Coordinates of C-alpha atoms in Angstrom, one line a residue:
Chain E
X1 CA -69.4 -1.4 4.4
X2 CA -66.0 -2.7 4.5
X3 CA -62.9 -1.0 5.0
X4 CA -60.8 -0.3 1.6
X5 CA -56.8 -1.8 2.3
X6 CA -56.2 -0.7 -1.2
X7 CA -56.8 2.2 -3.1
X8 CA -55.5 2.8 -7.0
X9 CA -57.3 6.1 -8.9
X10 CA -56.5 6.4 -12.6
X11 CA -53.0 4.6 -12.8
X12 CA -51.1 4.7 -16.1
X13 CA -47.8 3.9 -17.0
X14 CA -45.7 4.2 -20.3
X15 CA -41.6 3.8 -20.5
X16 CA -40.1 3.7 -23.7
X17 CA -39.4 0.7 -25.3
X18 CA -36.6 0.2 -28.7
X19 CA -37.7 3.9 -29.2
X20 CA -41.1 3.8 -28.7
X21 CA -43.8 4.6 -26.3
X22 CA -45.4 1.8 -24.8
X23 CA -48.8 2.5 -22.6
X24 CA -48.3 -0.2 -19.8
X25 CA -51.7 0.9 -17.7
X26 CA -54.3 3.1 -19.6
X27 CA -55.8 4.8 -16.4
X28 CA -57.0 2.0 -13.6
X29 CA -59.0 2.1 -11.1
X30 CA -59.8 -0.3 -8.2
X31 CA -60.0 -1.1 -5.0
X32 CA -59.3 -3.4 -2.7
X33 CA -61.6 -4.0 0.7
X34 CA -59.3 -5.5 3.6
X35 CA -58.8 -9.4 4.0
X36 CA -60.0 -9.3 -0.1
X37 CA -57.9 -11.6 -2.2
X38 CA -58.1 -10.8 -5.3
X39 CA -56.4 -12.8 -8.3
X40 CA -55.3 -10.7 -11.6
X41 CA -55.5 -11.8 -15.2
X42 CA -54.6 -11.4 -18.8
X43 CA -52.1 -11.9 -21.4
X44 CA -48.7 -11.1 -21.3
X45 CA -48.1 -7.7 -21.5
X46 CA -51.4 -6.8 -20.4
X47 CA -49.6 -4.8 -17.6
X48 CA -50.8 -7.6 -14.5
X49 CA -46.8 -7.5 -13.2
X50 CA -46.5 -3.6 -14.3
X51 CA -49.5 -3.0 -11.7
X52 CA -48.4 -5.1 -8.8
X53 CA -44.8 -3.5 -8.9
X54 CA -46.7 0.2 -8.9
X55 CA -48.7 -1.4 -6.5
X56 CA -45.5 -2.6 -4.3
X57 CA -44.2 1.1 -4.6
X58 CA -41.3 0.0 -7.1
X59 CA -42.0 1.2 -10.1
X60 CA -43.8 5.1 -9.9
X61 CA -46.5 5.0 -11.8
X62 CA -46.4 7.7 -14.9
X63 CA -50.0 9.4 -13.7
X64 CA -52.7 8.8 -10.5
X65 CA -52.4 7.3 -7.2
X66 CA -51.9 4.7 -4.8
X67 CA -52.8 4.8 -1.6
X68 CA -52.7 1.3 1.2
X69 CA -54.9 1.9 4.2
X70 CA -54.4 5.2 3.9
X71 CA -50.9 5.6 2.7
X72 CA -50.6 7.5 -0.1
X73 CA -47.4 5.8 -1.6
X74 CA -45.4 7.8 -3.7
X75 CA -46.0 10.9 -1.6
X76 CA -43.3 9.2 0.3
X77 CA -39.5 9.3 -0.5
X78 CA -37.5 6.6 -2.3
X79 CA -36.7 5.7 1.6
X80 CA -39.4 6.4 2.7
X81 CA -41.2 3.5 0.7
X82 CA -38.4 1.5 1.7
X83 CA -39.8 1.6 4.9
X84 CA -43.2 1.0 3.6
X85 CA -42.5 -2.0 2.3
X86 CA -40.6 -3.6 4.8
X87 CA -43.9 -2.6 7.1
X88 CA -47.4 -2.7 4.9
X89 CA -46.1 -5.2 2.3
X90 CA -44.9 -9.1 1.4
X91 CA -43.6 -10.1 -1.4
X92 CA -43.9 -13.8 -3.3
X93 CA -42.0 -13.3 -6.4
X94 CA -42.1 -15.5 -9.1
X95 CA -39.5 -18.3 -8.9
X96 CA -39.5 -17.8 -5.5
X97 CA -36.0 -15.3 -5.8
X98 CA -34.7 -16.6 -2.4
X99 CA -31.0 -16.0 -1.8
X100 CA -29.0 -18.6 -2.0
X101 CA -26.3 -18.9 0.0
X102 CA -28.4 -17.8 2.9
X103 CA -30.4 -20.9 4.2
X104 CA -34.6 -21.7 4.5
X105 CA -35.2 -19.9 7.5
X106 CA -32.5 -16.8 6.6
X107 CA -33.7 -16.3 4.1
X108 CA -36.6 -15.7 6.4
X109 CA -35.4 -13.6 8.6
X110 CA -34.0 -11.7 5.8
X111 CA -36.9 -8.8 6.0
X112 CA -36.1 -8.0 10.1
X113 CA -32.5 -7.6 8.9
X114 CA -32.7 -3.5 9.7
X115 CA -35.5 -4.0 12.3
X116 CA -34.2 -3.6 16.1
X117 CA -34.2 -7.3 17.5
X118 CA -32.0 -9.5 18.8
X119 CA -30.7 -12.1 16.3
X120 CA -32.6 -14.3 18.5
X121 CA -35.8 -13.2 18.4
X122 CA -35.5 -12.8 15.1
X123 CA -34.3 -16.8 14.4
X124 CA -37.3 -17.7 16.9
X125 CA -40.2 -15.3 14.8
X126 CA -38.9 -16.4 11.7
X127 CA -39.2 -20.0 13.2
X128 CA -42.7 -20.1 13.5
X129 CA -43.2 -18.6 10.5
X130 CA -41.5 -21.5 9.1
X131 CA -43.7 -24.0 11.2
X132 CA -46.9 -22.5 9.8
X133 CA -46.2 -22.7 5.9
X134 CA -45.4 -26.6 7.0
X135 CA -41.2 -26.1 6.8
X136 CA -40.4 -27.2 11.0
X137 CA -37.8 -30.1 9.6
X138 CA -36.5 -27.6 6.4
X139 CA -35.6 -25.0 8.3
X140 CA -31.2 -25.0 8.1
X141 CA -31.5 -25.9 4.2
X142 CA -29.2 -23.9 1.3
X143 CA -32.4 -23.3 -1.2
X144 CA -31.1 -26.0 -4.1
X145 CA -31.5 -29.1 -1.1
X146 CA -35.2 -27.9 -1.0
X147 CA -37.9 -28.7 -4.0
X148 CA -40.1 -26.4 -5.8
X149 CA -43.3 -25.7 -3.6
X150 CA -40.3 -25.9 0.0
X151 CA -38.8 -23.5 -1.7
X152 CA -42.4 -21.7 -2.4
X153 CA -43.3 -22.2 1.1
X154 CA -39.9 -20.0 2.2
X155 CA -40.9 -17.8 -0.3
X156 CA -44.3 -17.3 1.3
X157 CA -42.6 -17.2 5.2
X158 CA -40.8 -14.3 4.3
X159 CA -43.9 -12.3 2.5
X160 CA -45.6 -12.9 5.9
X161 CA -42.8 -13.3 8.6
X162 CA -42.9 -8.9 8.8
X163 CA -46.6 -9.5 9.6
X164 CA -47.5 -7.4 6.6
X165 CA -51.3 -6.5 6.2
X166 CA -50.7 -6.9 2.2
X167 CA -49.3 -10.0 0.4
X168 CA -48.6 -9.9 -3.5
X169 CA -47.7 -12.8 -5.2
X170 CA -46.2 -12.8 -8.7
X171 CA -47.2 -15.5 -10.5
X172 CA -46.9 -17.8 -7.0
X173 CA -46.9 -21.3 -8.6
X174 CA -46.2 -20.5 -12.2
X175 CA -43.7 -23.3 -12.0
X176 CA -44.6 -25.9 -10.1
X177 CA -46.4 -28.9 -10.5
X178 CA -50.6 -28.9 -10.7
X179 CA -50.2 -31.2 -7.5
X180 CA -48.2 -28.9 -5.2
X181 CA -49.7 -25.0 -6.9
X182 CA -52.9 -26.2 -5.3
X183 CA -51.5 -26.3 -1.5
X184 CA -49.2 -23.2 -2.4
X185 CA -52.9 -21.9 -3.1
X186 CA -54.6 -23.4 0.0
X187 CA -52.0 -21.7 2.2
X188 CA -52.8 -18.9 0.8
X189 CA -56.1 -19.4 1.4
X190 CA -55.9 -19.9 4.9
X191 CA -53.2 -17.2 4.9
X192 CA -57.0 -15.5 3.2
X193 CA -58.7 -16.5 6.2
X194 CA -56.0 -15.2 8.6
X195 CA -57.2 -11.4 7.7
X196 CA -54.2 -10.8 5.2
X197 CA -55.4 -8.8 2.0
X198 CA -53.8 -11.1 -1.2
X199 CA -53.7 -9.6 -5.0
X200 CA -52.3 -11.9 -7.3
X201 CA -50.6 -12.3 -10.4
X202 CA -51.9 -15.5 -11.9
X203 CA -52.4 -16.8 -15.8
X204 CA -53.9 -20.5 -14.0
X205 CA -57.2 -19.9 -14.2
X206 CA -57.4 -21.8 -11.6
X207 CA -55.7 -20.6 -8.8
X208 CA -58.7 -18.4 -9.2
X209 CA -60.8 -20.9 -7.0
X210 CA -59.4 -19.9 -4.3
X211 CA -59.8 -16.9 -4.1
X212 CA -62.5 -14.3 -3.3
X213 CA -62.7 -12.0 -6.3
X214 CA -60.6 -12.6 -9.6
X215 CA -60.1 -9.3 -12.2
X216 CA -58.7 -9.3 -16.0
X217 CA -56.4 -6.7 -17.7
X218 CA -56.3 -6.6 -20.9
X219 CA -54.1 -3.8 -22.8
X220 CA -53.0 -1.5 -19.5
X221 CA -57.1 -1.8 -18.5
X222 CA -59.0 -3.4 -16.7
X223 CA -61.4 -6.0 -18.2
X224 CA -65.2 -4.7 -18.4
X225 CA -66.6 -7.8 -20.9
X226 CA -68.6 -9.8 -18.3
X227 CA -68.6 -12.7 -20.4
X228 CA -64.7 -13.2 -20.9
X229 CA -64.5 -12.8 -16.8
X230 CA -66.9 -15.4 -16.9
X231 CA -65.2 -17.8 -19.5
X232 CA -62.6 -17.0 -17.6
X233 CA -63.7 -18.4 -13.6
X234 CA -65.2 -20.8 -15.2
X235 CA -62.3 -22.2 -16.8
X236 CA -61.0 -22.2 -13.1
X237 CA -64.0 -24.2 -12.1
X238 CA -64.0 -27.2 -14.0
Chain S
X1 CA -29.6 -12.8 10.6
X2 CA -27.7 -8.8 10.6
X3 CA -26.5 -7.1 7.3
X4 CA -22.3 -8.1 8.6
X5 CA -23.4 -12.4 8.5
X6 CA -25.2 -11.6 4.8
X7 CA -21.8 -10.1 3.4
X8 CA -20.2 -12.8 5.5
X9 CA -22.1 -15.6 4.1
X10 CA -21.9 -14.2 0.4
X11 CA -17.5 -13.9 0.9
X12 CA -18.3 -17.6 1.8
X13 CA -20.7 -18.4 -1.9
X14 CA -18.3 -16.4 -4.2
X15 CA -15.1 -18.0 -2.8
X16 CA -13.3 -17.8 -5.6
X17 CA -13.7 -14.5 -6.6
X18 CA -12.8 -12.4 -3.2
X19 CA -9.7 -15.1 -3.2
X20 CA -9.2 -13.7 -5.9
X21 CA -9.7 -9.8 -4.8
X22 CA -8.0 -10.7 -1.6
X23 CA -5.0 -11.7 -3.6
X24 CA -5.2 -7.7 -5.0
X25 CA -5.0 -6.5 -2.0
X26 CA -2.3 -9.1 -1.0
X27 CA -0.3 -8.2 -3.7
X28 CA -1.0 -4.3 -3.2
X29 CA -0.1 -4.1 0.8
X30 CA 2.8 -6.4 0.6
X31 CA 4.5 -4.8 -1.9
X32 CA 3.7 -1.3 -0.1
X33 CA 5.0 -3.4 3.2
X34 CA 8.5 -4.6 1.5
X35 CA 8.9 -2.1 0.2
X36 CA 8.9 0.2 3.1
X37 CA 10.2 -1.8 5.7
X38 CA 13.7 -2.4 2.8
X39 CA 13.8 1.6 1.7
X40 CA 13.7 2.1 5.5
X41 CA 16.8 -0.3 5.9
X42 CA 18.4 0.9 3.5
X43 CA 18.4 4.4 4.6
X44 CA 20.1 3.1 7.8
X45 CA 22.4 0.5 6.1
X46 CA 23.6 3.8 3.8
X47 CA 23.0 6.4 5.7
X48 CA 25.8 4.4 7.6
X49 CA 27.4 3.5 4.9
X50 CA 27.9 7.1 3.7
X51 CA 28.7 8.1 7.0
X52 CA 31.9 5.4 7.2
X53 CA 32.7 7.0 3.6
X54 CA 34.7 10.3 5.1
X55 CA 34.6 12.4 8.0
X56 CA 31.9 14.5 8.4
X57 CA 32.7 17.3 10.5
X58 CA 36.3 18.7 11.2
X59 CA 38.3 20.1 13.7
X60 CA 40.4 23.0 13.8
X61 CA 42.4 24.8 15.7
X62 CA 41.1 27.7 16.4
X63 CA 41.9 30.9 15.3
X64 CA 41.5 34.7 14.8
X65 CA 42.2 35.8 11.4
X66 CA 42.6 38.7 8.9
X67 CA 42.5 38.4 5.1
X68 CA 44.6 41.3 3.3
X69 CA 43.1 42.1 -0.1
X70 CA 44.7 44.3 -2.7
X71 CA 42.7 44.8 -5.9
X72 CA 41.0 41.7 -5.4
X73 CA 43.4 39.5 -5.3
X74 CA 44.2 37.4 -1.2
X75 CA 47.7 39.0 -0.8
X76 CA 48.1 37.5 2.4
X77 CA 46.4 35.7 5.6
X78 CA 47.7 37.2 8.7
X79 CA 46.1 34.6 11.4
X80 CA 46.6 35.3 15.8
X81 CA 45.4 34.3 18.2
X82 CA 45.9 30.4 17.6
X83 CA 44.8 27.8 19.6
X84 CA 45.6 24.4 20.1
X85 CA 44.3 20.9 18.9
X86 CA 46.2 18.0 21.7
X87 CA 45.8 14.8 22.3
X88 CA 44.1 16.1 25.6
X89 CA 40.8 16.7 23.4
X90 CA 41.1 13.2 21.9
X91 CA 38.9 11.8 25.2
X92 CA 36.8 15.4 25.1
X93 CA 34.8 14.4 21.9
X94 CA 34.1 11.0 23.2
X95 CA 32.9 12.7 26.3
X96 CA 30.9 15.6 24.3
X97 CA 27.4 15.3 24.6
X98 CA 26.5 14.0 21.5
X99 CA 28.7 11.0 22.0
X100 CA 26.7 8.4 21.4
X101 CA 26.7 10.2 17.3
X102 CA 30.6 9.6 17.2
X103 CA 31.3 7.6 15.4
X104 CA 35.6 7.5 13.8
X105 CA 37.2 10.7 15.4
X106 CA 40.6 10.6 13.3
X107 CA 43.6 12.6 15.1
X108 CA 46.2 14.2 12.4
X109 CA 49.6 15.9 12.6
X110 CA 50.8 17.7 9.5
X111 CA 54.4 18.8 8.5
X112 CA 57.2 19.1 6.0
X113 CA 60.4 17.0 6.3
X114 CA 63.5 15.9 5.0
X115 CA 62.9 13.0 3.5
X116 CA 65.9 11.5 2.1
X117 CA 67.1 15.5 1.8
X118 CA 64.5 16.2 -0.5
X119 CA 61.3 18.4 0.7
X120 CA 58.2 16.9 1.6
X121 CA 55.1 17.0 3.8
X122 CA 54.1 14.4 6.0
X123 CA 51.1 13.3 7.8
X124 CA 50.6 11.9 11.3
X125 CA 47.8 9.6 11.9
X126 CA 46.5 7.3 14.6
X127 CA 46.3 3.7 10.6
X128 CA 43.4 1.8 11.9
X129 CA 40.9 6.2 12.3
X130 CA 42.3 7.3 9.1
X131 CA 41.7 4.4 6.6
X132 CA 38.7 2.9 8.6
X133 CA 37.1 6.7 7.6
X134 CA 38.6 6.2 4.0
X135 CA 38.4 3.6 2.6
X136 CA 38.4 4.3 -0.5
X137 CA 42.2 4.6 0.2
X138 CA 43.7 1.2 -1.1
X139 CA 47.5 -0.7 -1.0
X140 CA 48.9 -0.7 -4.4
X141 CA 51.8 -2.4 -3.6
X142 CA 52.5 -3.7 0.0
X143 CA 56.2 -4.8 2.0
X144 CA 56.7 -9.0 1.9
X145 CA 54.1 -9.1 -1.5
X146 CA 55.0 -10.1 -4.6
X147 CA 54.6 -7.7 -7.2
X148 CA 51.1 -9.2 -8.5
X149 CA 50.3 -11.3 -4.8
X150 CA 47.5 -10.4 -2.9
X151 CA 48.1 -6.6 -0.8
X152 CA 46.4 -6.4 2.9
X153 CA 43.3 -4.5 3.9
X154 CA 44.5 -1.4 5.2
X155 CA 42.0 -0.9 8.3
X156 CA 42.8 -3.5 8.9
X157 CA 46.6 -4.0 8.9
X158 CA 48.8 -2.9 11.8
X159 CA 51.5 -0.7 10.3
X160 CA 54.6 -0.7 12.2
X161 CA 55.2 2.1 14.0
X162 CA 58.6 2.7 12.5
X163 CA 57.4 2.5 8.2
X164 CA 55.3 4.7 5.9
X165 CA 53.0 4.4 3.7
X166 CA 53.1 6.9 1.0
X167 CA 51.5 7.9 -1.6
X168 CA 51.3 6.8 -5.4
X169 CA 52.9 10.5 -6.7
X170 CA 55.3 10.8 -3.2
X171 CA 56.6 7.4 -4.0
X172 CA 57.3 8.8 -7.3
X173 CA 59.3 11.9 -6.2
X174 CA 61.2 9.8 -3.7
X175 CA 61.8 7.3 -6.2
X176 CA 60.6 4.5 -3.3
X177 CA 58.7 1.4 -3.7
X178 CA 57.6 -1.5 -0.4
X179 CA 60.6 -2.3 1.6
X180 CA 62.6 0.0 0.7
X181 CA 63.5 2.8 3.7
X182 CA 63.4 6.7 3.9
X183 CA 64.9 8.6 5.9
X184 CA 63.3 11.4 6.9
X185 CA 64.7 14.6 9.7
X186 CA 67.1 11.9 10.4
X187 CA 65.2 8.7 11.4
X188 CA 64.6 5.9 9.0
X189 CA 61.8 4.4 8.1
X190 CA 60.6 2.0 6.3
X191 CA 57.6 1.5 3.1
X192 CA 55.6 -0.4 4.1
X193 CA 52.9 0.2 1.5
X194 CA 52.6 2.3 -1.4
X195 CA 48.6 3.3 -2.3
X196 CA 46.7 3.9 -4.4
X197 CA 46.6 6.8 -7.4
X198 CA 43.8 9.3 -5.9
X199 CA 43.5 11.3 -8.1
X200 CA 43.9 14.2 -5.7
X201 CA 46.1 15.9 -3.2
X202 CA 46.7 12.9 -1.0
X203 CA 48.9 11.3 -3.7
X204 CA 51.3 13.7 -2.8
X205 CA 51.8 12.5 1.0
X206 CA 53.8 10.3 3.3
X207 CA 51.8 8.9 6.0
X208 CA 53.0 7.7 9.4
X209 CA 52.0 6.7 12.8
X210 CA 51.0 10.7 14.1
X211 CA 52.8 9.7 17.9
X212 CA 56.3 9.2 15.5
X213 CA 55.4 12.4 13.0
X214 CA 54.8 14.0 16.6
X215 CA 58.7 13.8 17.1
X216 CA 59.5 14.3 14.5
X217 CA 58.2 17.7 13.6
X218 CA 59.1 18.5 17.5
X219 CA 55.3 18.9 18.3
X220 CA 54.4 16.2 20.7
X221 CA 50.7 15.9 21.9
X222 CA 50.0 18.8 19.1
X223 CA 47.2 18.0 16.2
X224 CA 46.4 19.8 13.5
X225 CA 43.3 18.7 12.8
X226 CA 40.7 16.6 14.0
X227 CA 38.1 14.6 11.5
X228 CA 34.9 12.9 12.6
X229 CA 32.9 10.9 11.2
X230 CA 28.9 10.9 13.4
X231 CA 26.7 8.6 12.6
X232 CA 23.7 11.1 11.6
X233 CA 20.5 9.5 10.7
X234 CA 19.5 9.6 14.9
X235 CA 20.1 13.5 14.8
X236 CA 21.3 16.1 12.2
X237 CA 25.1 17.2 11.4
X238 CA 24.5 20.8 12.4
X239 CA 23.6 18.8 15.7
X240 CA 26.8 17.3 15.9
X241 CA 29.0 20.4 15.3
X242 CA 27.1 22.5 18.5
X243 CA 28.2 18.8 20.5
X244 CA 31.2 19.3 19.1
X245 CA 32.0 23.0 19.4
X246 CA 30.8 22.8 22.9
X247 CA 32.3 20.2 24.0
X248 CA 36.0 21.7 22.5
X249 CA 36.2 25.5 22.6
X250 CA 40.1 25.6 21.2
X251 CA 38.6 24.2 17.8
X252 CA 36.6 25.4 15.1
X253 CA 33.8 22.6 13.8
X254 CA 33.0 22.8 10.1
X255 CA 30.6 20.1 8.6
X256 CA 31.3 19.0 5.7
X257 CA 27.6 19.8 3.9
X258 CA 28.1 18.2 1.1
X259 CA 28.9 14.6 2.4
X260 CA 25.6 14.9 4.2
X261 CA 23.2 17.0 1.2
X262 CA 24.4 14.0 -0.5
X263 CA 22.9 11.2 1.8
X264 CA 20.0 13.0 2.2
X265 CA 19.2 13.5 -1.7
X266 CA 20.2 9.1 -2.3
X267 CA 18.1 8.3 0.7
X268 CA 15.5 10.4 -0.4
X269 CA 15.7 8.8 -4.4
X270 CA 15.4 5.8 -3.0
X271 CA 12.6 6.2 -1.3
X272 CA 10.4 8.3 -4.0
X273 CA 10.8 5.8 -5.7
X274 CA 9.9 3.4 -3.4
X275 CA 6.7 5.7 -3.3
X276 CA 5.9 6.0 -6.8
X277 CA 5.9 2.0 -7.2
X278 CA 3.7 1.4 -4.5
X279 CA 1.6 3.8 -6.0
X280 CA 1.5 1.6 -9.2
X281 CA 0.9 -1.5 -7.9
X282 CA -1.8 0.5 -5.1
X283 CA -2.9 1.9 -8.5
X284 CA -3.7 -1.4 -10.0
X285 CA -4.4 -3.4 -7.1
X286 CA -7.7 -1.1 -6.3
X287 CA -8.7 -1.4 -10.6
X288 CA -8.9 -5.2 -9.3
X289 CA -11.4 -4.5 -6.1
X290 CA -13.8 -2.2 -8.2
X291 CA -13.3 -4.9 -11.4
X292 CA -14.7 -7.2 -9.2
X293 CA -17.0 -5.7 -6.8
X294 CA -18.6 -4.3 -10.0
X295 CA -18.9 -7.9 -11.5
X296 CA -20.2 -8.9 -8.1
X297 CA -22.7 -6.1 -8.1
X298 CA -24.2 -7.2 -12.2
X299 CA -24.1 -10.2 -11.2
X300 CA -26.7 -9.4 -7.9
X301 CA -28.6 -7.7 -9.5
X302 CA -31.9 -9.5 -8.7
X303 CA -30.7 -9.9 -5.5
X304 CA -30.1 -6.8 -4.3
X305 CA -33.8 -5.8 -6.5
X306 CA -34.9 -8.6 -3.9
X307 CA -33.1 -6.5 -0.7
X308 CA -34.9 -3.8 -2.0
X309 CA -38.3 -4.6 -2.2
X310 CA -38.6 -5.9 0.9
X311 CA -37.7 -3.0 3.0
X312 CA -34.2 -2.8 2.2
X313 CA -32.9 1.0 1.9
X314 CA -30.3 2.2 -0.5
X315 CA -27.9 2.5 2.9
X316 CA -28.1 -1.1 4.1
X317 CA -27.1 -1.9 0.0
X318 CA -24.4 0.5 0.3
X319 CA -23.3 -1.0 4.1
X320 CA -23.6 -4.8 2.8
X321 CA -20.8 -4.0 -0.3
X322 CA -18.6 -1.6 2.1
X323 CA -19.1 -4.5 4.9
X324 CA -17.9 -7.2 2.2
X325 CA -14.9 -5.4 1.0
X326 CA -14.5 -4.4 5.0
X327 CA -14.3 -7.8 5.6
X328 CA -11.5 -8.9 2.5
X329 CA -9.3 -6.3 3.2
X330 CA -8.5 -6.0 6.7
X331 CA -7.5 -10.4 5.7
X332 CA -5.7 -9.1 2.6
X333 CA -3.9 -6.3 4.6
X334 CA -3.3 -8.7 7.7
X335 CA -2.0 -11.4 4.8
X336 CA 0.1 -8.6 2.8
X337 CA 1.6 -7.9 5.2
X338 CA 2.7 -11.2 6.5
X339 CA 4.1 -11.3 2.7
X340 CA 5.5 -8.1 2.6
X341 CA 7.3 -9.1 5.6
X342 CA 8.4 -12.0 4.4
X343 CA 9.3 -10.5 1.3
X344 CA 11.7 -7.8 2.7
X345 CA 13.5 -10.4 4.7
X346 CA 14.0 -13.6 2.2
X347 CA 14.3 -10.6 -0.5
X348 CA 15.2 -7.8 1.0
X349 CA 19.3 -8.1 1.1
X350 CA 19.0 -9.8 -2.5
X351 CA 17.0 -6.8 -4.0
X352 CA 18.7 -3.8 -2.0
X353 CA 22.3 -5.1 -1.8
X354 CA 21.6 -4.8 2.2
X355 CA 24.4 -6.7 4.4
X356 CA 22.1 -6.7 7.4
X357 CA 19.4 -7.8 9.0
X358 CA 15.8 -6.1 7.5
X359 CA 14.1 -6.0 11.0
X360 CA 9.8 -7.2 11.0
X361 CA 8.5 -3.9 11.2
X362 CA 5.3 -4.7 13.5
X363 CA 4.5 -1.0 14.3
X364 CA 3.0 -1.4 10.1
X365 CA 0.5 -4.3 10.8
X366 CA -2.3 -1.3 11.5
X367 CA -1.5 0.7 9.0
X368 CA -1.0 -2.2 6.7
X369 CA -5.0 -2.7 7.3
X370 CA -5.8 0.8 7.6
X371 CA -4.2 1.6 3.9
X372 CA -5.7 -2.6 2.7
X373 CA -9.7 -0.6 4.1
X374 CA -9.1 2.8 2.6
X375 CA -8.0 1.7 -0.4
X376 CA -11.2 -2.0 -0.8
X377 CA -13.8 1.1 0.6
X378 CA -12.4 3.4 -2.1
X379 CA -12.9 1.4 -4.9
X380 CA -16.2 0.1 -3.3
X381 CA -17.8 3.1 -3.0
X382 CA -18.7 3.3 -7.1
X383 CA -19.7 -0.4 -7.3
X384 CA -21.4 1.1 -3.8
X385 CA -23.1 3.8 -5.4
X386 CA -24.6 1.8 -8.1
X387 CA -25.9 -1.1 -6.4
X388 CA -27.9 1.6 -4.5
X389 CA -29.4 3.4 -7.3
X390 CA -30.3 -0.6 -8.9
X391 CA -34.0 0.4 -10.0
X392 CA -35.7 -2.9 -7.6
X393 CA -38.5 -2.8 -10.3
X394 CA -36.3 -3.7 -12.7
X395 CA -33.8 -5.9 -11.4
X396 CA -36.7 -8.0 -10.8
X397 CA -38.1 -7.4 -14.4
X398 CA -41.3 -6.4 -13.9
X399 CA -41.0 -3.3 -16.3

C-alpha cells in the first residue's frame, strides 16, 4: 500500500467578508500519496487557494486536521510551523513572487537563509538547483531582467532548494504563454518523477495532462460529479 | 545569503526612502552633537567670564570678635587678637595647593585720609589686577583726553604711581576733574581719571597705587584684604577656599557664594535649554523613523508574506527590520556627528556669542552612533512587531 504524504480530514474554513460569514471549505477530506501529483481545479471562489494555504500551514482551518508526513500541522506552534514549512514544503506562488532586489541566485538562496550553512555552501546548492531548472547562465540577473518563464523557473528552484518532500503550486502557469506554460509543466512532471509530491491549483485543463490525478472543487467541497470531472479532463487532453 | 544581506539589499533598492530616513537621523543627531558641543563650550567660556567678573573669594585678616548686643541692637563690635595680612602673603596664594585654579589676586589697603583738607577714604590697589577683576569699572574722564574723546580701558592703562582715580561721588565731593591735582596727607597727586557712576559705595572712594597708599597711611607692606578670582570650572569654590585657608593661617577666607551660585544657575539654564531643544528634535527624528519604517513595512507586505511562507520565523522578520534600522542609524549617527561638529565649529561662535574656538569632541562619536541606534531601534520596534505579526496567508492574498 502506498505511503500517505498528505492527509486532510473534514477541513472547514469560515471567515467574515463584509459582515457576512463565508464558508470557504465545507468538510474536505483528501489523502495524497507520496510521489503523487495532484491538480486542483475549480471556479474562482470554489476554495482551491484556501485549501492550498491551509495545507501550507499558513491558514488555520476552522475545524478538521491536516497531516503532512505524519505531522499534525496545526498542532504545531506558529514558529514551529515556520520551521515545518521550511523543511517540508516548497511554495510556488501565483505570479512568481520573487524578491525584486535579489538576483536569481539570491532568491533561490532565500529558504537557506536561516539554516546553518556557510554562504559558499548555500551558493553551491542554489547554483546547482538553478542549473537543474535550466538557468545556469542567468544566476546573477535580477527578476526584472528575466522573462516570465525564467522567473517561474527561479520560483520553482526556490521551492525545491531545501529538498522538501512536497511542493505546493498556485496557478504556476497563469501568467505564461502556452509554450512556456508547457515547459514549466514538463519541469513539474520531471520533479514529480524524481519523487516530489506535487499539489497544484490551476485553472488550465491542459495542465492536468502532466499530473497523475485531478480533483475538482465546487462551493468549498470536493466535486464528486464524475461527468464534470471527465468533461474537464477530456478538455485538457484535447 | 543571510539576513544582513537581505537588509542591506533592501536598503540599496529603496535608496531615496532610506536617504530620507538617514537625513532624519542625521538632523536629530547633528542637533544634539552641535548643542552639546556648544553648551559645553559655553559652560567653559561663561564660567571663565563669570570668574573674571569679580572675586569669588575674599581674604581678610583673621581676628577674634565679640558682638555686643543690647535689646536686639548691635551696640559695638569688640575685636581682639587681630592678625595682619601683608604683601608677603601674596606669593603664598600662588604657591598654595589650589594655585592652578587662581586667576587674579588683587590686594587692597583701605584707610582714611585728608584730601585737600577733607576727610576721605582711599583704597590702595594694583590697578591692573583690580580693574581686570572688575571690568565694570570704567572711566568717564581721563587726563589728557578732551571731553567727549575716547577714554582708555582701565584694565589696559598704565596708571602712574603719583596719580589717583576718583569715584564719581568722590570727584563731586572734592570738586575735582581729570587732570586736576589733589593733596592727600600732604602729598600731591594728579587726578588720572574719574570713574563712571556705579551706584555703589565704590563711588565715594579714591583709588591709588597700593604702595603709595601704604606710604600715605604709614602701613608699609600691609593689606586690608585680598580679593581672589578662581577658575571654578574645574574645582568647586569650597575647595579653593579650603586651599587658601590652609596657605594663609593669618587670614579668614570668605567665599562669595552668590557669584558661584549665579554662575552655576546660568550654566544650568543653558544646558536645560539645550537638552530641551535636543529632546524636541530627537522626538521629531523618531517620528520620521517610525513613519518611514511603517510605510516600508506596508509596502513590503507581500514580501514579508513570502519570507514567512518559505520558513522565516517572526524573529527573522523582526531581525530584517531592525538590521535595516541599525545600518541606517549607524550611518546617520556618524554623519550626524560630523555635521553637528561642523555646525558647532562654524555657527557656534555666532549662535552662542562665544569668542573662543569650539573643539571637535571625539568623545561624542560613539555616543552619537549609540544615540542614533537607540532612537532608530526604538522607533522601529512597532513597525518590526507589525511586520512579524503579518498573517502570511493574508499577505499573500490566499484568503
